[in-house]
Amino acid sequence: MLSYREWKHRRRIARLKETRGTVELDLDARRATLINGKTRFYLESDRDLPAYQTYDFAAIALTLMACEHGQPLRFDYPVSAGMVRTISQLLTIARAKVPWRFPEIDIDFTNVIATPPPAPDGGIMCQSGGVDSLHIAVKWARARGYTHALNVQGIDFKLDETESFLGRRTRVAAICDHVGLDLITMRTNLLHRAFPYAYFGASFLTMCMRFAGEGLAKGGIATDYTDTVGIISLPCTHVAGIDELLSSSHFPIEEFDHKTCRAEKLAHIHEHAPALMKMVSICHEDRVAGGNCGTCFKCMRTRLALECAGLDQRLVFDDQRDPVEFLSDAEFPRREEVEFAISHLFEAAGMLPDPDRRRRAHEICEKIRAEHYGVRIGGNAEPGG
């Protein structure tokens, strides 16, 4: 039997399928606008756009819009055969994971062309300023031949949150200057209006890299989690294997560091670029300077990782707090927050240097599990033991 949420979603899709929209594309010097009837969505760069060989970036956007709204769409602009295959792969894994969310969709690409060869060099990697993206900038930007970075307004910071986004962009720019990346900034109103980031995050970032990185050889994404934690989040975020789903021969996508946990990433940054530790941007609660509040779940998760790495919390934050006890008292209103809390705490608990702290973290992990799931792991087992 369908849940009310599933029934409501399918009913809305059934209504939308009664009409087919032909999507137009309007390009000017720095902006691409997708027009579907009275609806307009845009992607805007801070520099002049190149001459596009294909409009594969728009094909990704149309697919995500059709997945979310169920409306048949037609697109008459050139799309590469490689991108059509990429879209097919992406939908396969999405339907396998959350079939009620991804109905069979009807997109008519009327102008499919042969896939162009890739550019000879250069690459663009996503940079939010967080631990994961900062780590790949420090470790992989020069080693893998990346030349550009991409920071997007319209994801973590809304389009009207200009001051906070500029504060975050300043931190990202400092990272890019340190590692020698040319920072491209773009804005878009697609996210949240056309489709939710929770289900389409990696696809959305690939679309942005294809839009801003035309003429470059590849794109790069940092995985958010290790394989263990990633099992929970697929396909909602950037996990191991996502690169294969989003790549085409014209513009391959590289994902980095799915075998590296948060503590190991922070240790590497501290060893090879200690000056950037204060540039780590973890949460989005600071709506003034784009920094870190220090007290939310994301910040406490990072404090825990710093402790696991044997690093002082004040390398990133202004004070010291106990992240283990914070998780003991934290409330998790949504199921996915419980799952992430348990997985992060269990993973980190095996790495804490102090054995008493490891035991305490394990006790809290089991307490959260019992409160929300009614089960516990018996015996004296410890994570990482």
GROMACS .gro file of N, CA and C in nm, residues 131 262-263 266 278 280 282 292-324 326-327 348 352-353 357:
model
  138
  131VAL      N    1   3.487   2.069   0.454
  131VAL     CA    2   3.600   1.978   0.476
  131VAL      C    3   3.628   1.894   0.351
  262ARG      N    4   3.638   1.171   0.766
  262ARG     CA    5   3.648   1.315   0.794
  262ARG      C    6   3.772   1.347   0.879
  263ALA      N    7   3.803   1.264   0.975
  263ALA     CA    8   3.921   1.288   1.059
  263ALA      C    9   4.049   1.282   0.976
  266LEU      N   10   4.081   1.605   0.767
  266LEU     CA   11   4.126   1.719   0.847
  266LEU      C   12   4.276   1.707   0.881
  278LYS      N   13   4.146   2.757   0.927
  278LYS     CA   14   4.048   2.859   0.966
  278LYS      C   15   3.951   2.893   0.852
  280VAL      N   16   3.795   2.653   0.684
  280VAL     CA   17   3.698   2.545   0.675
  280VAL      C   18   3.559   2.600   0.705
  282ILE      N   19   3.173   2.490   0.750
  282ILE     CA   20   3.103   2.365   0.777
  282ILE      C   21   2.953   2.379   0.766
  292ASN      N   22   3.101   2.958   1.062
  292ASN     CA   23   3.047   2.843   1.134
  292ASN      C   24   2.986   2.886   1.266
  293CYS      N   25   2.870   2.828   1.300
  293CYS     CA   26   2.807   2.863   1.428
  293CYS      C   27   2.877   2.793   1.543
  294GLY      N   28   2.932   2.674   1.517
  294GLY     CA   29   3.005   2.601   1.620
  294GLY      C   30   2.921   2.511   1.707
  295THR      N   31   2.787   2.517   1.694
  295THR     CA   32   2.701   2.443   1.787
  295THR      C   33   2.601   2.351   1.720
  296CYS      N   34   2.588   2.354   1.588
  296CYS     CA   35   2.490   2.268   1.519
  296CYS      C   36   2.547   2.127   1.502
  297PHE      N   37   2.464   2.037   1.447
  297PHE     CA   38   2.508   1.899   1.429
  297PHE      C   39   2.631   1.890   1.339
  298LYS      N   40   2.631   1.967   1.229
  298LYS     CA   41   2.746   1.962   1.137
  298LYS      C   42   2.874   2.008   1.206
  299CYS      N   43   2.864   2.116   1.282
  299CYS     CA   44   2.983   2.165   1.353
  299CYS      C   45   3.030   2.065   1.458
  300MET      N   46   2.935   2.005   1.530
  300MET     CA   47   2.973   1.908   1.633
  300MET      C   48   3.033   1.782   1.570
  301ARG      N   49   2.982   1.743   1.454
  301ARG     CA   50   3.041   1.631   1.382
  301ARG      C   51   3.187   1.659   1.347
  302THR      N   52   3.215   1.783   1.309
  302THR     CA   53   3.352   1.821   1.276
  302THR      C   54   3.439   1.829   1.401
  303ARG      N   55   3.382   1.877   1.511
  303ARG     CA   56   3.458   1.877   1.637
  303ARG      C   57   3.497   1.734   1.675
  304LEU      N   58   3.404   1.641   1.655
  304LEU     CA   59   3.433   1.501   1.685
  304LEU      C   60   3.544   1.449   1.595
  305ALA      N   61   3.542   1.485   1.467
  305ALA     CA   62   3.645   1.441   1.374
  305ALA      C   63   3.781   1.500   1.411
  306LEU      N   64   3.783   1.625   1.454
  306LEU     CA   65   3.909   1.686   1.498
  306LEU      C   66   3.967   1.610   1.618
  307GLU      N   67   3.881   1.573   1.712
  307GLU     CA   68   3.926   1.495   1.828
  307GLU      C   69   3.980   1.360   1.783
  308CYS      N   70   3.913   1.296   1.689
  308CYS     CA   71   3.961   1.167   1.638
  308CYS      C   72   4.098   1.180   1.571
  309ALA      N   73   4.121   1.295   1.508
  309ALA     CA   74   4.249   1.318   1.440
  309ALA      C   75   4.358   1.366   1.535
  310GLY      N   76   4.323   1.387   1.662
  310GLY     CA   77   4.421   1.436   1.759
  310GLY      C   78   4.452   1.583   1.741
  311LEU      N   79   4.357   1.660   1.687
  311LEU     CA   80   4.378   1.802   1.659
  311LEU      C   81   4.294   1.888   1.753
  312ASP      N   82   4.344   2.005   1.783
  312ASP     CA   83   4.274   2.100   1.870
  312ASP      C   84   4.155   2.159   1.793
  313GLN      N   85   4.038   2.160   1.859
  313GLN     CA   86   3.918   2.216   1.795
  313GLN      C   87   3.938   2.362   1.756
  314ARG      N   88   4.025   2.433   1.828
  314ARG     CA   89   4.041   2.576   1.803
  314ARG      C   90   4.120   2.605   1.676
  315LEU      N   91   4.167   2.502   1.609
  315LEU     CA   92   4.221   2.522   1.475
  315LEU      C   93   4.113   2.566   1.378
  316VAL      N   94   3.988   2.528   1.407
  316VAL     CA   95   3.874   2.562   1.321
  316VAL      C   96   3.777   2.655   1.392
  317PHE      N   97   3.750   2.627   1.521
  317PHE     CA   98   3.648   2.700   1.596
  317PHE      C   99   3.714   2.794   1.697
  318ASP      N  100   3.633   2.877   1.757
  318ASP     CA  101   3.685   2.974   1.854
  318ASP      C  102   3.692   2.918   1.995
  319ASP      N  103   3.632   2.800   2.019
  319ASP     CA  104   3.629   2.746   2.154
  319ASP      C  105   3.634   2.593   2.149
  320GLN      N  106   3.630   2.531   2.266
  320GLN     CA  107   3.628   2.386   2.281
  320GLN      C  108   3.490   2.344   2.332
  321ARG      N  109   3.433   2.238   2.276
  321ARG     CA  110   3.307   2.183   2.325
  321ARG      C  111   3.316   2.031   2.320
  322ASP      N  112   3.224   1.966   2.391
  322ASP     CA  113   3.223   1.819   2.394
  322ASP      C  114   3.121   1.768   2.293
  323PRO      N  115   3.167   1.719   2.175
  323PRO     CA  116   3.072   1.673   2.073
  323PRO      C  117   3.003   1.543   2.109
  324VAL      N  118   3.066   1.460   2.190
  324VAL     CA  119   3.007   1.331   2.227
  324VAL      C  120   2.883   1.353   2.313
  326PHE      N  121   2.713   1.625   2.335
  326PHE     CA  122   2.614   1.696   2.253
  326PHE      C  123   2.524   1.597   2.181
  327LEU      N  124   2.582   1.495   2.124
  327LEU     CA  125   2.503   1.395   2.051
  327LEU      C  126   2.414   1.315   2.146
  348ALA      N  127   3.318   0.733   1.402
  348ALA     CA  128   3.415   0.814   1.475
  348ALA      C  129   3.456   0.750   1.607
  352LEU      N  130   3.853   0.749   1.833
  352LEU     CA  131   3.887   0.840   1.942
  352LEU      C  132   4.009   0.788   2.018
  353PRO      N  133   4.107   0.873   2.044
  353PRO     CA  134   4.232   0.827   2.107
  353PRO      C  135   4.212   0.774   2.249
  357ARG      N  136   3.662   0.767   2.624
  357ARG     CA  137   3.579   0.843   2.530
  357ARG      C  138   3.520   0.749   2.424
   0.00000   0.00000   0.00000
